[in-house]
Short mmCIF file of C-alpha atoms in Angstrom, two decimals:
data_model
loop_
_atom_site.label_atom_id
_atom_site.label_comp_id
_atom_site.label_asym_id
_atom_site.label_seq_id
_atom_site.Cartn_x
_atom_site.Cartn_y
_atom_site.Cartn_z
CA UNK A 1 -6.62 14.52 -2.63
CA UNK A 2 -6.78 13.69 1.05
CA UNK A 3 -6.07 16.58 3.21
CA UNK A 4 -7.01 19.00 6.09
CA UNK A 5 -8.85 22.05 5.07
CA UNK A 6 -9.24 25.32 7.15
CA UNK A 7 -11.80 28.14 6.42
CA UNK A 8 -12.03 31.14 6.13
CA UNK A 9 -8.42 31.96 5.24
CA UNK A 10 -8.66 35.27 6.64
CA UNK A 11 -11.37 36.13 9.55
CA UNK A 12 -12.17 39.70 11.27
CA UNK A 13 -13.84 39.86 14.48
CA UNK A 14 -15.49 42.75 16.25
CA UNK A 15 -15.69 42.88 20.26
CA UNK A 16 -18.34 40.78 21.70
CA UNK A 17 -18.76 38.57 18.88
CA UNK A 18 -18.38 34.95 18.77
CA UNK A 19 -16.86 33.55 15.41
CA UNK A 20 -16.69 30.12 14.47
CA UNK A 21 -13.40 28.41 12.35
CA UNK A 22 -14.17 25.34 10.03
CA UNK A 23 -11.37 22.25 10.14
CA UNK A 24 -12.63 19.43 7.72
CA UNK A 25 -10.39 16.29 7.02
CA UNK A 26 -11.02 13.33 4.56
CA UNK A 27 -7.66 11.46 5.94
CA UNK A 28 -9.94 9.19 8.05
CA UNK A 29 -8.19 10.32 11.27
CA UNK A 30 -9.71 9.58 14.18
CA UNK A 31 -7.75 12.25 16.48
CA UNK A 32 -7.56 16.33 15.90
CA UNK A 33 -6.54 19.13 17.18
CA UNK A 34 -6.76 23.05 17.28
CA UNK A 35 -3.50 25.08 17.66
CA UNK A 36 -2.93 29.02 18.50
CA UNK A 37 0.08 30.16 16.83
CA UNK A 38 1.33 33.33 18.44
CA UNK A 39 4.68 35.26 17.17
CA UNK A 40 7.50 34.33 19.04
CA UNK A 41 5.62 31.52 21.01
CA UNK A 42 5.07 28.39 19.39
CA UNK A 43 2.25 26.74 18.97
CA UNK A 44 0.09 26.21 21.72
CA UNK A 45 -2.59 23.56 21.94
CA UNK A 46 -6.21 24.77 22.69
CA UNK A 47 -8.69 21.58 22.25
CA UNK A 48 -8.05 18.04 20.96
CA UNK A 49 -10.61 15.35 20.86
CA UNK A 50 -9.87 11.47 19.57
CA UNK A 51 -13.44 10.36 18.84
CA UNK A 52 -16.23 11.82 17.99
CA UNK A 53 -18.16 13.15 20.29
CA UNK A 54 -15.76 13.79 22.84
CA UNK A 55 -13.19 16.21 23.33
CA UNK A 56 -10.43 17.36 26.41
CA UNK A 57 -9.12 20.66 27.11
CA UNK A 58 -5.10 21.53 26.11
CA UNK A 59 -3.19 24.57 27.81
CA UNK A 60 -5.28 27.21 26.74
CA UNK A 61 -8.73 26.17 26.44
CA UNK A 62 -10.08 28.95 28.32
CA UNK A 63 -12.36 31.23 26.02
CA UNK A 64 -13.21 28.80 23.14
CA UNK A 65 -15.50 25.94 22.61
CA UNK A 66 -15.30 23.17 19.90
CA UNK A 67 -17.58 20.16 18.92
CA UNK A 68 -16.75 16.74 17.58
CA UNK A 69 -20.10 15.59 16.06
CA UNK A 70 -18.51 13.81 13.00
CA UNK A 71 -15.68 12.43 12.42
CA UNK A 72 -14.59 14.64 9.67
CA UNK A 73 -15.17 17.79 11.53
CA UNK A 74 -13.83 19.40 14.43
CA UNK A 75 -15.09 23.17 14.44
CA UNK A 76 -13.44 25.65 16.51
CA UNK A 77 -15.69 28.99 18.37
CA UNK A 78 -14.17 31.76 19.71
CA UNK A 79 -16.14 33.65 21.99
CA UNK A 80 -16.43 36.73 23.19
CA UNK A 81 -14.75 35.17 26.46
CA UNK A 82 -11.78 34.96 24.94
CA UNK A 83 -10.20 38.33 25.35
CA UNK A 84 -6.95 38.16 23.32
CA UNK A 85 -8.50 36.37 20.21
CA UNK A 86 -6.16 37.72 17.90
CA UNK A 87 -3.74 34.71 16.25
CA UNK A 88 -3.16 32.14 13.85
CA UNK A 89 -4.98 29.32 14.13
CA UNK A 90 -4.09 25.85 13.19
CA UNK A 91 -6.14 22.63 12.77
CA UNK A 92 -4.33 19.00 12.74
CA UNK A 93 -5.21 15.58 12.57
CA UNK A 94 -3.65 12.27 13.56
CA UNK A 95 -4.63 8.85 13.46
CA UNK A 96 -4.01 6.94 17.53
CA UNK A 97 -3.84 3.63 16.67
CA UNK A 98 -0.85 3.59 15.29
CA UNK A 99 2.05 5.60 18.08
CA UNK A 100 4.56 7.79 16.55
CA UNK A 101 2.48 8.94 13.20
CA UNK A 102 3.43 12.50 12.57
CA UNK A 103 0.03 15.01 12.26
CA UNK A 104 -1.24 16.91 9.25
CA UNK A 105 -1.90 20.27 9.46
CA UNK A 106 -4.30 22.39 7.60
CA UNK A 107 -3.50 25.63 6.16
CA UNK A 108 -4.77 27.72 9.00
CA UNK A 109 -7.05 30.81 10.03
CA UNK A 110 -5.45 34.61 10.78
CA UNK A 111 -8.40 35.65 12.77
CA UNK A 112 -8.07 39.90 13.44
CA UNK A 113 -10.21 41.80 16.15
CA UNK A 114 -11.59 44.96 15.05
CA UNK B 1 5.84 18.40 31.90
CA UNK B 2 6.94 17.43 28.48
CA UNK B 3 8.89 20.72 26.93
CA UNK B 4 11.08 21.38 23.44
CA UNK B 5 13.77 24.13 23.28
CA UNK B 6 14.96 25.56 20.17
CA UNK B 7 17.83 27.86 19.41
CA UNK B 8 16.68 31.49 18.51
CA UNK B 9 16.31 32.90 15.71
CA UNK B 10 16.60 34.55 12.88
CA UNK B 11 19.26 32.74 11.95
CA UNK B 12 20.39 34.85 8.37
CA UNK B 13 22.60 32.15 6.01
CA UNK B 14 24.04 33.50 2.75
CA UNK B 15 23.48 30.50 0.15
CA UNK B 16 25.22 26.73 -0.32
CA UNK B 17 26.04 27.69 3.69
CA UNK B 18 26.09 25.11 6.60
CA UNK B 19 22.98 25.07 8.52
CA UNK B 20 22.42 23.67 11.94
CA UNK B 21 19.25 24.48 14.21
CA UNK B 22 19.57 22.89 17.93
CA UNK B 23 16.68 21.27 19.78
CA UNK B 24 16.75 19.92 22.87
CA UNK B 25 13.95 18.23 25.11
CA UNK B 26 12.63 16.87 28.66
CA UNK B 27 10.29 14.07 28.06
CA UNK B 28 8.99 10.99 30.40
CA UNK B 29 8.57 8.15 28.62
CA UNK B 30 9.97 7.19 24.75
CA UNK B 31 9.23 10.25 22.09
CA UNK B 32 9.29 10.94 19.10
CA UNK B 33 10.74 13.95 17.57
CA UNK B 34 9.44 15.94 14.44
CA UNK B 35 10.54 18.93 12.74
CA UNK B 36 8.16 20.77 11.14
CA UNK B 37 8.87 23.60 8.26
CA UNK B 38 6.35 26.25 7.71
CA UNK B 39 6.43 29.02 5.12
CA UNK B 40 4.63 32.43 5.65
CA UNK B 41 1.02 32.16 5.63
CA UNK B 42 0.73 28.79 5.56
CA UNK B 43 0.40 26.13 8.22
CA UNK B 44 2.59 22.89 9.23
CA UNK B 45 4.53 20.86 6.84
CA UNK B 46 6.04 17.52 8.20
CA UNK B 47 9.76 17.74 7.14
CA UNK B 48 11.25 14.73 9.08
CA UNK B 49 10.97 12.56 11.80
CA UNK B 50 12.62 10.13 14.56
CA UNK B 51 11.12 7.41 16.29
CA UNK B 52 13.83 6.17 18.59
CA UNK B 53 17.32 6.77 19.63
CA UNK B 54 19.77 6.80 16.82
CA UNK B 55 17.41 6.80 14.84
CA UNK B 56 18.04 9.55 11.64
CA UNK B 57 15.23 11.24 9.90
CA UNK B 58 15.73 12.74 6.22
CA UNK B 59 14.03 14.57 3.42
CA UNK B 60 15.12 17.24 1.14
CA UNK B 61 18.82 17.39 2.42
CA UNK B 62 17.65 17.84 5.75
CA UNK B 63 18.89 15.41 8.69
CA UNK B 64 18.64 15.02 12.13
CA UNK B 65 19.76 12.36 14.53
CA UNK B 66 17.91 11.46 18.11
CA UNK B 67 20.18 11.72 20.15
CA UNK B 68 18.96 10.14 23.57
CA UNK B 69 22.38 10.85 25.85
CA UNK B 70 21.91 15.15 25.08
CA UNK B 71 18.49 14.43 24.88
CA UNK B 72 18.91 16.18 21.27
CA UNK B 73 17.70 16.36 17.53
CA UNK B 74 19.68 19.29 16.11
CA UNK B 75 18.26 20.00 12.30
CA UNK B 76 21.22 20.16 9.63
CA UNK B 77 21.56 20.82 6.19
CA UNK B 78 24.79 21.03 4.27
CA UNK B 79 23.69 23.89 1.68
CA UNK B 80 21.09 25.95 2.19
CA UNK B 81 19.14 27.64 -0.54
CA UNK B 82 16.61 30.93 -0.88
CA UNK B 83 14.16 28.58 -0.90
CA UNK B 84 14.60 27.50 2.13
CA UNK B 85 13.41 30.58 4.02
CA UNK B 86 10.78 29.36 6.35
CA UNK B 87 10.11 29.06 10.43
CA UNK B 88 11.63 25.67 11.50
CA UNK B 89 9.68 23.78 14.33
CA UNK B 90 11.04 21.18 16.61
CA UNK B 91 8.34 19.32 17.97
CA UNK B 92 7.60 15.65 20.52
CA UNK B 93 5.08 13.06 20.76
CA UNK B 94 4.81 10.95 23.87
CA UNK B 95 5.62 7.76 22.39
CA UNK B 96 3.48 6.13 26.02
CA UNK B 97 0.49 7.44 24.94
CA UNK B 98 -1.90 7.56 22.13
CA UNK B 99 -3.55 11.21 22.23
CA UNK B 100 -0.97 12.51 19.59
CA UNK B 101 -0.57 15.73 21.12
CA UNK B 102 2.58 17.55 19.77
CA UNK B 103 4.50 19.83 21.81
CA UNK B 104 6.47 22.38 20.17
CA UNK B 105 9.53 24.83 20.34
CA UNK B 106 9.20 28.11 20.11
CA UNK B 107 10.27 28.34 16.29
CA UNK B 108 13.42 29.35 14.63
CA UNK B 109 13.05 31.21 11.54
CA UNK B 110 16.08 31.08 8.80
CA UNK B 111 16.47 33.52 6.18
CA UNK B 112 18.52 32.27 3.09
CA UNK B 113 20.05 35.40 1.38
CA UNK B 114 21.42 35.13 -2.56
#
């Protein structure tokens, strides 16, 4: 089944540490995106990136790094930078050559600092 | 900027009840509008979308209408059911450009009682 697949499900972090979330997607989308999900706030949009090997900041970038090397894979790193890490994290994917397509999400990443 | 504004919640409904969730927007440009449903722990589900004015998007005895003149897609459903229970997410696209990025309300959550 195609879909977008987040791991690990559950992720604990202690200070100073950089952690890394997985997004894979066999959808064949070129365009994805990583999401903080905050209670009470929404989701707010942290990197995107529509081809591989490039990628553009969203509204909260500050504190985590991402890579685009293949197509299928857009990991996420949180680093020690980022000094409220604890969230939800969601992955999505889109394809752009087509305007108005709705994006798939994957199931997400609660990532805890301990 | 672009910006979606949701009703807050929780909005408690006994069940078979009338449900309506308003969402309003500022955009530039031609959007589209999404709502999203997503139940605890999990990530995004598309429920329906709207690619134009009058258009009306539908799935699982959910509706909503873009409505251009009160820049508005208010979520409906004429019976609600336990099953229901989720966090409700009113989302646009800028239909003007192709980087897919989805900008969300805040999230209304609705709690279905028996």
């Amino acid at each position: 089944d195609g879909g977008i697949t987040q791991s690990p499900k559950y992720l604990f972090r202690k200070e100073g540490q950089n952690v890394t979330l997985s997004c894979e997607q066999n959808l064949n989308h070129d365009a994805m995106y990583w999401y903080r999900q905050d209670p009470g706030q929404g989701l707010r949009l942290i990197y995107y990136s529509q081809i591989v090997n490039d990628f553009q900041k969203g509204d909260i970038a500050e504190g985590y790094s991402v890579s685009r090397e293949k197509k299928e894979s857009f990991p996420l790193t949180v680093t020690s930078a980022q000094k409220n890490p604890t969230a939800f994290y969601l992955c999505a994917s889109r394809t752009v050559w087509t305007v108005n397509t709705e994006a798939f999400f994957g199931q997400g990443t609660r990532l805890t600092v301990v | 900027g672009d910006s979606v504004t949701q009703m807050e919640g929780p909005v408690t409904l006994s069940e078979e009840a009338f449900l309506t969730i308003n969402c309003t927007y500022t955009a530039t440009g031609y959007p589209s509008l999404f709502w999203y449903v997503q139940y605890p722990g999990e990530g995004l589900q598309l429920l329906l979308k709207a690619t134009k004015a009058d258009d009306k998007g539908s799935n699982k005895g959910f509706e909503a209408t873009y409505r251009k003149e009160t820049t508005s897609f208010h979520l409906e459903k004429g019976s609600v059911q336990v099953s229901d229970s989720a966090v409700y997410f009113c989302a646009l696209s800028d239909g003007s450009s192709n980087t897919g990025k989805l900008i969300f309300g805040q999230g209304t959550t609705l709690q279905v009682k028996p």
